[in-house]
PDB file of C-alpha atoms in Angstrom:
ATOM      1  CA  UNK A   1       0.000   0.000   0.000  1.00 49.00           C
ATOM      2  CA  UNK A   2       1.576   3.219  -0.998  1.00 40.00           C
ATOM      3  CA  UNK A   3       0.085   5.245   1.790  1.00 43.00           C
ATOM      4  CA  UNK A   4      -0.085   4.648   5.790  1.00 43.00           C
ATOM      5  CA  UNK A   5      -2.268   6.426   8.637  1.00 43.00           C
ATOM      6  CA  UNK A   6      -2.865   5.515  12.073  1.00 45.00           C
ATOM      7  CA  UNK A   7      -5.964   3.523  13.047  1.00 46.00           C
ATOM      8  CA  UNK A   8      -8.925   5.120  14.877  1.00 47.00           C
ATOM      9  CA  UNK A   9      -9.250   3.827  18.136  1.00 54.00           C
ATOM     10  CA  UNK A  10     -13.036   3.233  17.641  1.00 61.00           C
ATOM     11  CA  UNK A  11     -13.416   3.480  14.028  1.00 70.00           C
ATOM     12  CA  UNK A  12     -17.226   2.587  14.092  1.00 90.00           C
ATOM     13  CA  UNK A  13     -19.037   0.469  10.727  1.00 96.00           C
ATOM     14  CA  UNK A  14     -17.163   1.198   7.855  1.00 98.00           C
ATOM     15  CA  UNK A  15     -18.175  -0.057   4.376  1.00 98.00           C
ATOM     16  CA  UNK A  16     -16.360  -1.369   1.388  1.00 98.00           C
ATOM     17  CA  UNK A  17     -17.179  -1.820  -1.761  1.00 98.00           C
ATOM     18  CA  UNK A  18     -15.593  -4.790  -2.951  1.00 98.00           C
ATOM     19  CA  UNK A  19     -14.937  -4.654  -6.920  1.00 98.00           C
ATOM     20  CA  UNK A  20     -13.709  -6.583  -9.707  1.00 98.00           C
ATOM     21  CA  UNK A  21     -11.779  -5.216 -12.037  1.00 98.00           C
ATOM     22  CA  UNK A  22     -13.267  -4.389 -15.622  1.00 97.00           C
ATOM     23  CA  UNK A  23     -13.407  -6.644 -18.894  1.00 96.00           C
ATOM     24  CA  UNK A  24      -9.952  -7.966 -20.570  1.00 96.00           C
ATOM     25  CA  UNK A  25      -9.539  -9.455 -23.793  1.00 93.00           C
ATOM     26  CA  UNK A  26      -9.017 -12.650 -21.768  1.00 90.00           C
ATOM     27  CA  UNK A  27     -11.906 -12.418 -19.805  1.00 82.00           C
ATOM     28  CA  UNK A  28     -13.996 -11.512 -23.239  1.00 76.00           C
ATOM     29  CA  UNK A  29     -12.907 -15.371 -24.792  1.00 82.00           C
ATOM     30  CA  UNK A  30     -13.413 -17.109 -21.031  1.00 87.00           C
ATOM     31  CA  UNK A  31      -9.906 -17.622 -20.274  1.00 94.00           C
ATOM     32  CA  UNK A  32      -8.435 -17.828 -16.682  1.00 95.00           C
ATOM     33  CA  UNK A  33      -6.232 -14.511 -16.300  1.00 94.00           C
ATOM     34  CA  UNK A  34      -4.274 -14.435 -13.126  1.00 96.00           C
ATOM     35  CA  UNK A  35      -0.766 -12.699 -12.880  1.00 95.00           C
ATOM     36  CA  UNK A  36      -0.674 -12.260 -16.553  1.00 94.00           C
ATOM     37  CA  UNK A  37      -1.060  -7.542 -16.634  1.00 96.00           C
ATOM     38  CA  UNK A  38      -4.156  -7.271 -18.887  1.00 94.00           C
ATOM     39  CA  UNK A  39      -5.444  -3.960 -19.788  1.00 95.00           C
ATOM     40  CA  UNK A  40      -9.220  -3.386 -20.229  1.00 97.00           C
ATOM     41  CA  UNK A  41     -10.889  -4.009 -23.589  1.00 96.00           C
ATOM     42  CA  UNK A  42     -13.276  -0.605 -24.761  1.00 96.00           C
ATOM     43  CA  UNK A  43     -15.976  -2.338 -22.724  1.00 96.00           C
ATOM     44  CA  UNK A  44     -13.809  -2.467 -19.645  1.00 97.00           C
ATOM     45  CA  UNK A  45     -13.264   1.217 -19.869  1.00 98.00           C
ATOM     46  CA  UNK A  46     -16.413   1.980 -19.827  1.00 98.00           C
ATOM     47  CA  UNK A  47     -17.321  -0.023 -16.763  1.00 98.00           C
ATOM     48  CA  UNK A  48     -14.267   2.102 -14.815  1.00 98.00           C
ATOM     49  CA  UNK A  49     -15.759   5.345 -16.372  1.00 98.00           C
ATOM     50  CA  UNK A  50     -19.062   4.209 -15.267  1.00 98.00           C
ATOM     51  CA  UNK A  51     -17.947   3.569 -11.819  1.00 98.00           C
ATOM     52  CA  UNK A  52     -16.219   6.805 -12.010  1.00 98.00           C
ATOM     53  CA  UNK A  53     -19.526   8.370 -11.932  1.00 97.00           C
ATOM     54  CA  UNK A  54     -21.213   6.314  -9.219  1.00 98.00           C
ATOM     55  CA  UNK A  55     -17.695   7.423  -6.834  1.00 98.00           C
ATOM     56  CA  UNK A  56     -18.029  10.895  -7.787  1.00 97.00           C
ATOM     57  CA  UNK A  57     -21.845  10.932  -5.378  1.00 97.00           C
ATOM     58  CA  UNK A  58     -20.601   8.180  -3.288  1.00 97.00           C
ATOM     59  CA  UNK A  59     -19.096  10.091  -0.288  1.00 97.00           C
ATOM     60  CA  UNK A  60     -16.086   7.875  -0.526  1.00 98.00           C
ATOM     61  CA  UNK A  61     -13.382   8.324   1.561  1.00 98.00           C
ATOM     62  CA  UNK A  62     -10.163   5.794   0.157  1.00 98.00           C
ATOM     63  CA  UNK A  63     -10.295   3.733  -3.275  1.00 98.00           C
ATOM     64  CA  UNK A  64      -7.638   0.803  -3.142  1.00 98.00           C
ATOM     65  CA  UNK A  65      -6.620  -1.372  -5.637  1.00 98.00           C
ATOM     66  CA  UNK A  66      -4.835  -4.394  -7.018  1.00 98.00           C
ATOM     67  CA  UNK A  67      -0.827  -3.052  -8.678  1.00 98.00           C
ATOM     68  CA  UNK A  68      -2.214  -5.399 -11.774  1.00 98.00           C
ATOM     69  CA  UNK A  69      -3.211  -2.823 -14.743  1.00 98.00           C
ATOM     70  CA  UNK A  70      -6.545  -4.239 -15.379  1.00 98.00           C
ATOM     71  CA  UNK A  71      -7.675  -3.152 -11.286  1.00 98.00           C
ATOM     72  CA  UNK A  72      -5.540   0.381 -11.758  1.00 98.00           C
ATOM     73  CA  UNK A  73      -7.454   0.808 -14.854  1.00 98.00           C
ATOM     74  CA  UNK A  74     -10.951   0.258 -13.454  1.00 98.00           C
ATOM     75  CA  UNK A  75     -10.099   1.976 -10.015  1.00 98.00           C
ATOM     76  CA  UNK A  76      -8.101   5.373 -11.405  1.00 98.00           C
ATOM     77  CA  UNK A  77     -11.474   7.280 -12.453  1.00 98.00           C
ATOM     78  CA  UNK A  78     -13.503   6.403  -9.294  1.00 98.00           C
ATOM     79  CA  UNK A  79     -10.087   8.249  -7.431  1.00 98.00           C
ATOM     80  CA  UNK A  80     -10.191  11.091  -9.531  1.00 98.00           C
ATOM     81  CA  UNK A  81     -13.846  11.712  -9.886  1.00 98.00           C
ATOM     82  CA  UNK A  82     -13.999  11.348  -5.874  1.00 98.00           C
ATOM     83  CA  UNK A  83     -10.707  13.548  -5.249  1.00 98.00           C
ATOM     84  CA  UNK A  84      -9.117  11.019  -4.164  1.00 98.00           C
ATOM     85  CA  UNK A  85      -5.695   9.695  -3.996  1.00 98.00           C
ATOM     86  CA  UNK A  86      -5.614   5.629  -5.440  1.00 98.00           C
ATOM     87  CA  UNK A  87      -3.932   3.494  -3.215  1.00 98.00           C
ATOM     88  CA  UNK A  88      -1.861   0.166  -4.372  1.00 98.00           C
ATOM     89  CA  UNK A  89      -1.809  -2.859  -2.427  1.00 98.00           C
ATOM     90  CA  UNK A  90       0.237  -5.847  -3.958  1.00 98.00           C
ATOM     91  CA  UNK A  91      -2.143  -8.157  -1.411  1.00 98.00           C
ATOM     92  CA  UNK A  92      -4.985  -7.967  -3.546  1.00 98.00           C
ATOM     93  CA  UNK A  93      -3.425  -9.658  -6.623  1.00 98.00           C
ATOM     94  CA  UNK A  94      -5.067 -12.083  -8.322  1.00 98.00           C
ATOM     95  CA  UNK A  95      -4.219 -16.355  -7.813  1.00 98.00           C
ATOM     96  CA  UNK A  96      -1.332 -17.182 -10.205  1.00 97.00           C
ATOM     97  CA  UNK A  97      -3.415 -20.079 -12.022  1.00 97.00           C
ATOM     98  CA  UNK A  98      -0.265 -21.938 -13.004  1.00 97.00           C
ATOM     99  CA  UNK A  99      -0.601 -23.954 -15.698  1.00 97.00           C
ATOM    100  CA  UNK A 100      -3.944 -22.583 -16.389  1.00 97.00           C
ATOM    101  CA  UNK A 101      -2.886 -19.524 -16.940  1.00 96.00           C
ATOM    102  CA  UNK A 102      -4.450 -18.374 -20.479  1.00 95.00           C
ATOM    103  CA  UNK A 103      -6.835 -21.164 -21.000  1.00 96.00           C
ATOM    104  CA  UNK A 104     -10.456 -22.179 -21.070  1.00 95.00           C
ATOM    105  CA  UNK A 105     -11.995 -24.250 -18.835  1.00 95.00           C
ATOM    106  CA  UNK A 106     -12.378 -27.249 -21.944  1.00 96.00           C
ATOM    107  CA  UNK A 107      -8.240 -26.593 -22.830  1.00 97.00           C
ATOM    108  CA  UNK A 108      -7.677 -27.634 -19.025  1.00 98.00           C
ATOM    109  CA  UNK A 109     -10.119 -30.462 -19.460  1.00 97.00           C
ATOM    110  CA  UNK A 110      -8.305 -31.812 -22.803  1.00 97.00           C
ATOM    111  CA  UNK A 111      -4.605 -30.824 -21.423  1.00 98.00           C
ATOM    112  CA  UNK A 112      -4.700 -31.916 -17.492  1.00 98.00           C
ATOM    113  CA  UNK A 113      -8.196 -33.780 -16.665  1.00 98.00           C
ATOM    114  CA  UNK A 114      -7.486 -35.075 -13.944  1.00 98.00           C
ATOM    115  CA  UNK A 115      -6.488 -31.918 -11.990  1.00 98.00           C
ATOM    116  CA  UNK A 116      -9.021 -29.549 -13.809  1.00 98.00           C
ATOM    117  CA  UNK A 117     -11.583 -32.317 -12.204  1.00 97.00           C
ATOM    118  CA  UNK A 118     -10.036 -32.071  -9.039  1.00 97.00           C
ATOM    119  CA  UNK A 119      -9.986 -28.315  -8.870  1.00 97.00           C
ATOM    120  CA  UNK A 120     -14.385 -28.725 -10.464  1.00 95.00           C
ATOM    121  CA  UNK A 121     -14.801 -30.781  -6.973  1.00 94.00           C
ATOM    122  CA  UNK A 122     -12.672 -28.456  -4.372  1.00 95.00           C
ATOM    123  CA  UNK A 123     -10.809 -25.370  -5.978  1.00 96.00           C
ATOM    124  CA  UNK A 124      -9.855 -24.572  -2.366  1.00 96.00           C
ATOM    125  CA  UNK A 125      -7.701 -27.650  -1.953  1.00 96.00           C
ATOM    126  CA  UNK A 126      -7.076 -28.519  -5.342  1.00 97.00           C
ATOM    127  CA  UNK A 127      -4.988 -25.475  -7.536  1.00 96.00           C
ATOM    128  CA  UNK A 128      -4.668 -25.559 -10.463  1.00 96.00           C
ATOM    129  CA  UNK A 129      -0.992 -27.274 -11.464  1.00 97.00           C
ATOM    130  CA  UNK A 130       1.476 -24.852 -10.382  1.00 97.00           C
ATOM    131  CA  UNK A 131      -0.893 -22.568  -9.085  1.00 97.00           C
ATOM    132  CA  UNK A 132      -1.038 -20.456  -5.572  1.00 97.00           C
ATOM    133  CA  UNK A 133      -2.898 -22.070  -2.866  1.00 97.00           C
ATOM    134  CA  UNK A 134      -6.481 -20.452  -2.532  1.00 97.00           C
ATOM    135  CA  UNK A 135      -5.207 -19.961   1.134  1.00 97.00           C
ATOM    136  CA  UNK A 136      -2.209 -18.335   0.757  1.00 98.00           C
ATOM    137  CA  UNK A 137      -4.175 -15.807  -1.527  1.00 98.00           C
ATOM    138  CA  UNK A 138      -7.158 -15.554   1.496  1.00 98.00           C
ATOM    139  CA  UNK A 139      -4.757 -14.923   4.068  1.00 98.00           C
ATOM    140  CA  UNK A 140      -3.209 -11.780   2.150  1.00 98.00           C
ATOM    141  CA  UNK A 141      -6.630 -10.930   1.158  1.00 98.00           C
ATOM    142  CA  UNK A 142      -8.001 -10.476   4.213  1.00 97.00           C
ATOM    143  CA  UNK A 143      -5.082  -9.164   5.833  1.00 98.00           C
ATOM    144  CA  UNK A 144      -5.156  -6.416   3.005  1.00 98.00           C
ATOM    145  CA  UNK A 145      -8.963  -5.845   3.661  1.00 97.00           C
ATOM    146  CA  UNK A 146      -8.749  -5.592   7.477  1.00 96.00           C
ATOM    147  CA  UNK A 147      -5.908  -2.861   7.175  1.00 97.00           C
ATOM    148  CA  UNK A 148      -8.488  -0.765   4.651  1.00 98.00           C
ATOM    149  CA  UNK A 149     -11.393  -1.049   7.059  1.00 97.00           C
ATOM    150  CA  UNK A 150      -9.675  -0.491  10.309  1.00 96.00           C
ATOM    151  CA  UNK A 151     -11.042   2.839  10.450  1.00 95.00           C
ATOM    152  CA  UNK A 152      -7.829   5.027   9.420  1.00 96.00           C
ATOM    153  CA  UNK A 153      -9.229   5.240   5.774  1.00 98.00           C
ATOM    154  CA  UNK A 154     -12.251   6.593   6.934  1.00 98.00           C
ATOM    155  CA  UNK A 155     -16.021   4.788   6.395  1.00 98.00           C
ATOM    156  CA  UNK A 156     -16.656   4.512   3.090  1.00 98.00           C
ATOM    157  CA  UNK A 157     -13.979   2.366   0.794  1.00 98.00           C
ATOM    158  CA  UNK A 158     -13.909   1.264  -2.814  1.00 98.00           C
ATOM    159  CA  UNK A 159     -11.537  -1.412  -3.036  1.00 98.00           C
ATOM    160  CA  UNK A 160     -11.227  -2.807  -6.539  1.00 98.00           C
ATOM    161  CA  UNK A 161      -9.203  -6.205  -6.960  1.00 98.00           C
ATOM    162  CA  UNK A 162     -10.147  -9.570  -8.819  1.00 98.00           C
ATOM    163  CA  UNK A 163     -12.950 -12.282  -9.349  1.00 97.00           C
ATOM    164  CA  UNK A 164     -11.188 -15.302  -7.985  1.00 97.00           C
ATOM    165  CA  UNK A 165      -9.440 -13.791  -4.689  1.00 98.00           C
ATOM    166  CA  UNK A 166     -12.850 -11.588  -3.964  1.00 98.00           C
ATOM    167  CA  UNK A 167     -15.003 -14.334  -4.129  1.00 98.00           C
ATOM    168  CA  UNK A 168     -12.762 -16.982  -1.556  1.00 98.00           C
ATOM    169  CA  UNK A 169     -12.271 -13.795   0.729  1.00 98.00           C
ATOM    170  CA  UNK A 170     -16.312 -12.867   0.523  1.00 98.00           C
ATOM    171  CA  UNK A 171     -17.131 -16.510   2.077  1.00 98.00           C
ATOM    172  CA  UNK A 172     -14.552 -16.650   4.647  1.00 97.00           C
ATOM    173  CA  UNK A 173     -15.870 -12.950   5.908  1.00 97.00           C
ATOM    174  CA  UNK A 174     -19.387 -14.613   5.681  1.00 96.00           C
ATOM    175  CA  UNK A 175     -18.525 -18.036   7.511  1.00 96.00           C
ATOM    176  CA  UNK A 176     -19.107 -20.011   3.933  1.00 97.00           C
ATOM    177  CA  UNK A 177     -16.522 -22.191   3.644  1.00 95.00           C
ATOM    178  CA  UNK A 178     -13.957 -21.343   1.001  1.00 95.00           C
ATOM    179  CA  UNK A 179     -13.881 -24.388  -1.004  1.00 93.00           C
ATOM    180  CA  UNK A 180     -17.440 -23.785  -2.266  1.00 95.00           C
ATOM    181  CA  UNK A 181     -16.774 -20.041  -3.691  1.00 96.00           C
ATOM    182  CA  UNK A 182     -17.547 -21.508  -7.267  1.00 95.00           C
ATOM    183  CA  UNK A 183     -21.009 -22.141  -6.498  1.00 95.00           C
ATOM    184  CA  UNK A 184     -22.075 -19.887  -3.665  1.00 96.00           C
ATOM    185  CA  UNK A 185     -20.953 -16.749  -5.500  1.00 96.00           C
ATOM    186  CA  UNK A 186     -20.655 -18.638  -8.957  1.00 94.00           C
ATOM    187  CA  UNK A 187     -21.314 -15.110 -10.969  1.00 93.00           C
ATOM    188  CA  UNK A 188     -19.471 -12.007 -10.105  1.00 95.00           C
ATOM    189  CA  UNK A 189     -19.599  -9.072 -12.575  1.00 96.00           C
ATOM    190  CA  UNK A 190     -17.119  -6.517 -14.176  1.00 97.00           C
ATOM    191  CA  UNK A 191     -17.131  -3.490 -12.168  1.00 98.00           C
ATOM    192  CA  UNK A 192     -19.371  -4.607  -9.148  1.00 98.00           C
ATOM    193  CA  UNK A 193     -18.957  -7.506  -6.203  1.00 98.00           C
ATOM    194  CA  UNK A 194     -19.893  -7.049  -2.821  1.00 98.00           C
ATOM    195  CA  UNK A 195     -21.166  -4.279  -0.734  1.00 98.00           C
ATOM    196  CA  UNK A 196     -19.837  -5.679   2.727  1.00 98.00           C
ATOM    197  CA  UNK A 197     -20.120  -3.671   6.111  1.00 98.00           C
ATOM    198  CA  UNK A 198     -17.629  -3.750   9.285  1.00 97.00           C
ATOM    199  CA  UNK A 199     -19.238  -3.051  12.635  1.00 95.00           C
ATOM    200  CA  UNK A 200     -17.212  -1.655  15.366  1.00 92.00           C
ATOM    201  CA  UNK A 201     -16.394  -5.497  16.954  1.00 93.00           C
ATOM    202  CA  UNK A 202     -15.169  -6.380  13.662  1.00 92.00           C
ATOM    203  CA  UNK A 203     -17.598  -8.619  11.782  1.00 95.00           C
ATOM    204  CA  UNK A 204     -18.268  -8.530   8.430  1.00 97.00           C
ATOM    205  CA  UNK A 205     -21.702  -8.569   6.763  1.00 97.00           C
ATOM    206  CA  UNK A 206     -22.959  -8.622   3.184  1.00 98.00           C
ATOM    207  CA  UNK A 207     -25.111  -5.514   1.977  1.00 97.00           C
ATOM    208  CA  UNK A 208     -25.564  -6.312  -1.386  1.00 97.00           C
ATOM    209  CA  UNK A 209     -24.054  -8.538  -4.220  1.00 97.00           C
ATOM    210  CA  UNK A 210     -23.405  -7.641  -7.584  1.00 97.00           C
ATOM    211  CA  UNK A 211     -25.218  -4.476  -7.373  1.00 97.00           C
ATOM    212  CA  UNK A 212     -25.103  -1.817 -10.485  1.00 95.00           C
ATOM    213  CA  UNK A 213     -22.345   0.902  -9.343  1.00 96.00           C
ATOM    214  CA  UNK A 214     -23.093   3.735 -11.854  1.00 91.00           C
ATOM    215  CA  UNK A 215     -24.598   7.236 -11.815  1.00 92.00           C
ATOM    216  CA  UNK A 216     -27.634   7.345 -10.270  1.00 89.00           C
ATOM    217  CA  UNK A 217     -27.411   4.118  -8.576  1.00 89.00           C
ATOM    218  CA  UNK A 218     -27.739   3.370  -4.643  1.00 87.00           C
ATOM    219  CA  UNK A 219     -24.672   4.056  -3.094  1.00 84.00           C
ATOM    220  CA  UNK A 220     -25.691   2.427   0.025  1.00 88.00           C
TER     221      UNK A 220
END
């Protein structure tokens, strides 16, 4: 993170909108894009210039994101249009998929069945081959999310990272077990994710999922 400020001793709910990143040529053809530094397609820019607008009435108070292009991309015109200054956290990169990286879900299937099947019945425990274990990638997740929230960026916090990390770190801060983030949050769009809340002892809730973040939109 490029910018540090003490926590408030009682920092009260805060809320942070939890984003992924905008469309990439990758993500157009339905190919797993981890680590690989994707920029937005036209379509992707116009989801981070239509979040731009919803920040510039949402009272926010930090925007975070991802150092990968494709989160910088999508978070850069919610910071300007809300006069703020973007923050980069390397903790909210996306998995490295390994082997997978590039591919569609049927090139997996034809190049390493066995392992694409495993990952089908438990992504949590099962990577992809050569890929970063789901809980390495939670712990610096929520590590990153906690330090955002704490209270020192103020209450309102647009945090915009990627579809794979969000999702595993979404169920652990609801109590859903991580292994199942393919089919309890099995659809996560461009430029939206979770609306999640922090109360003052520290637990999470869920405020909305997948909601439409442009002008003239709640901003909760």
């Amino acid at each position: 993170m490029t910018q540090d400020r003490p926590a408030s001793s009682d920092p009260g709910p805060v809320t942070v909108f939890f984003v992924r990143h905008g469309e990439t040529p990758m993500h157009a053809e339905n190919r797993y894009v981890g680590r690989t530094d994707a920029p937005l397609t036209e379509r992707g820019q116009a989801q981070a210039d239509d979040l731009g607008e919803w920040a510039a009435a949402a009272r926010l108070t930090a925007v975070a994101s991802s150092t990968l292009r494709r989160a910088r991309e999508t978070a850069e015109p919610a910071a300007r249009k809300a006069g703020l200054t973007q923050l980069l956290d390397e903790r909210l990169v996306e998995l490295d998929f390994g082997a997978a990286e590039g591919l569609s879900a049927a090139e997996m299937r034809e190049q390493f069945p066995q392992e694409r099947k495993a990952f089908e019945a438990d992504p949590y425990a099962n990577p992809l081959p050569g890929g970063e274990p789901p809980a390495a990638a939670l712990a610096r997740g929520r590590a990153a999310l906690n330090d955002l929230a704490d209270g020192s960026h103020g209450d309102r916090v647009l945090v915009v990272a990627h579809g794979t990390l969000l999702r595993i770190v979404v169920c652990d801060l609801l109590g859903i077990h991580p292994g199942s983030y393919r089919t309890a949050l099995p659809v996560i769009r461009n430029a939206s994710g979770a609306v999640l809340r922090r109360d003052q002892a520290g637990r999470w809730g869920l405020v909305a999922w997948n909601p439409p973040l442009a002008a003239g939109t709640d901003t909760w």
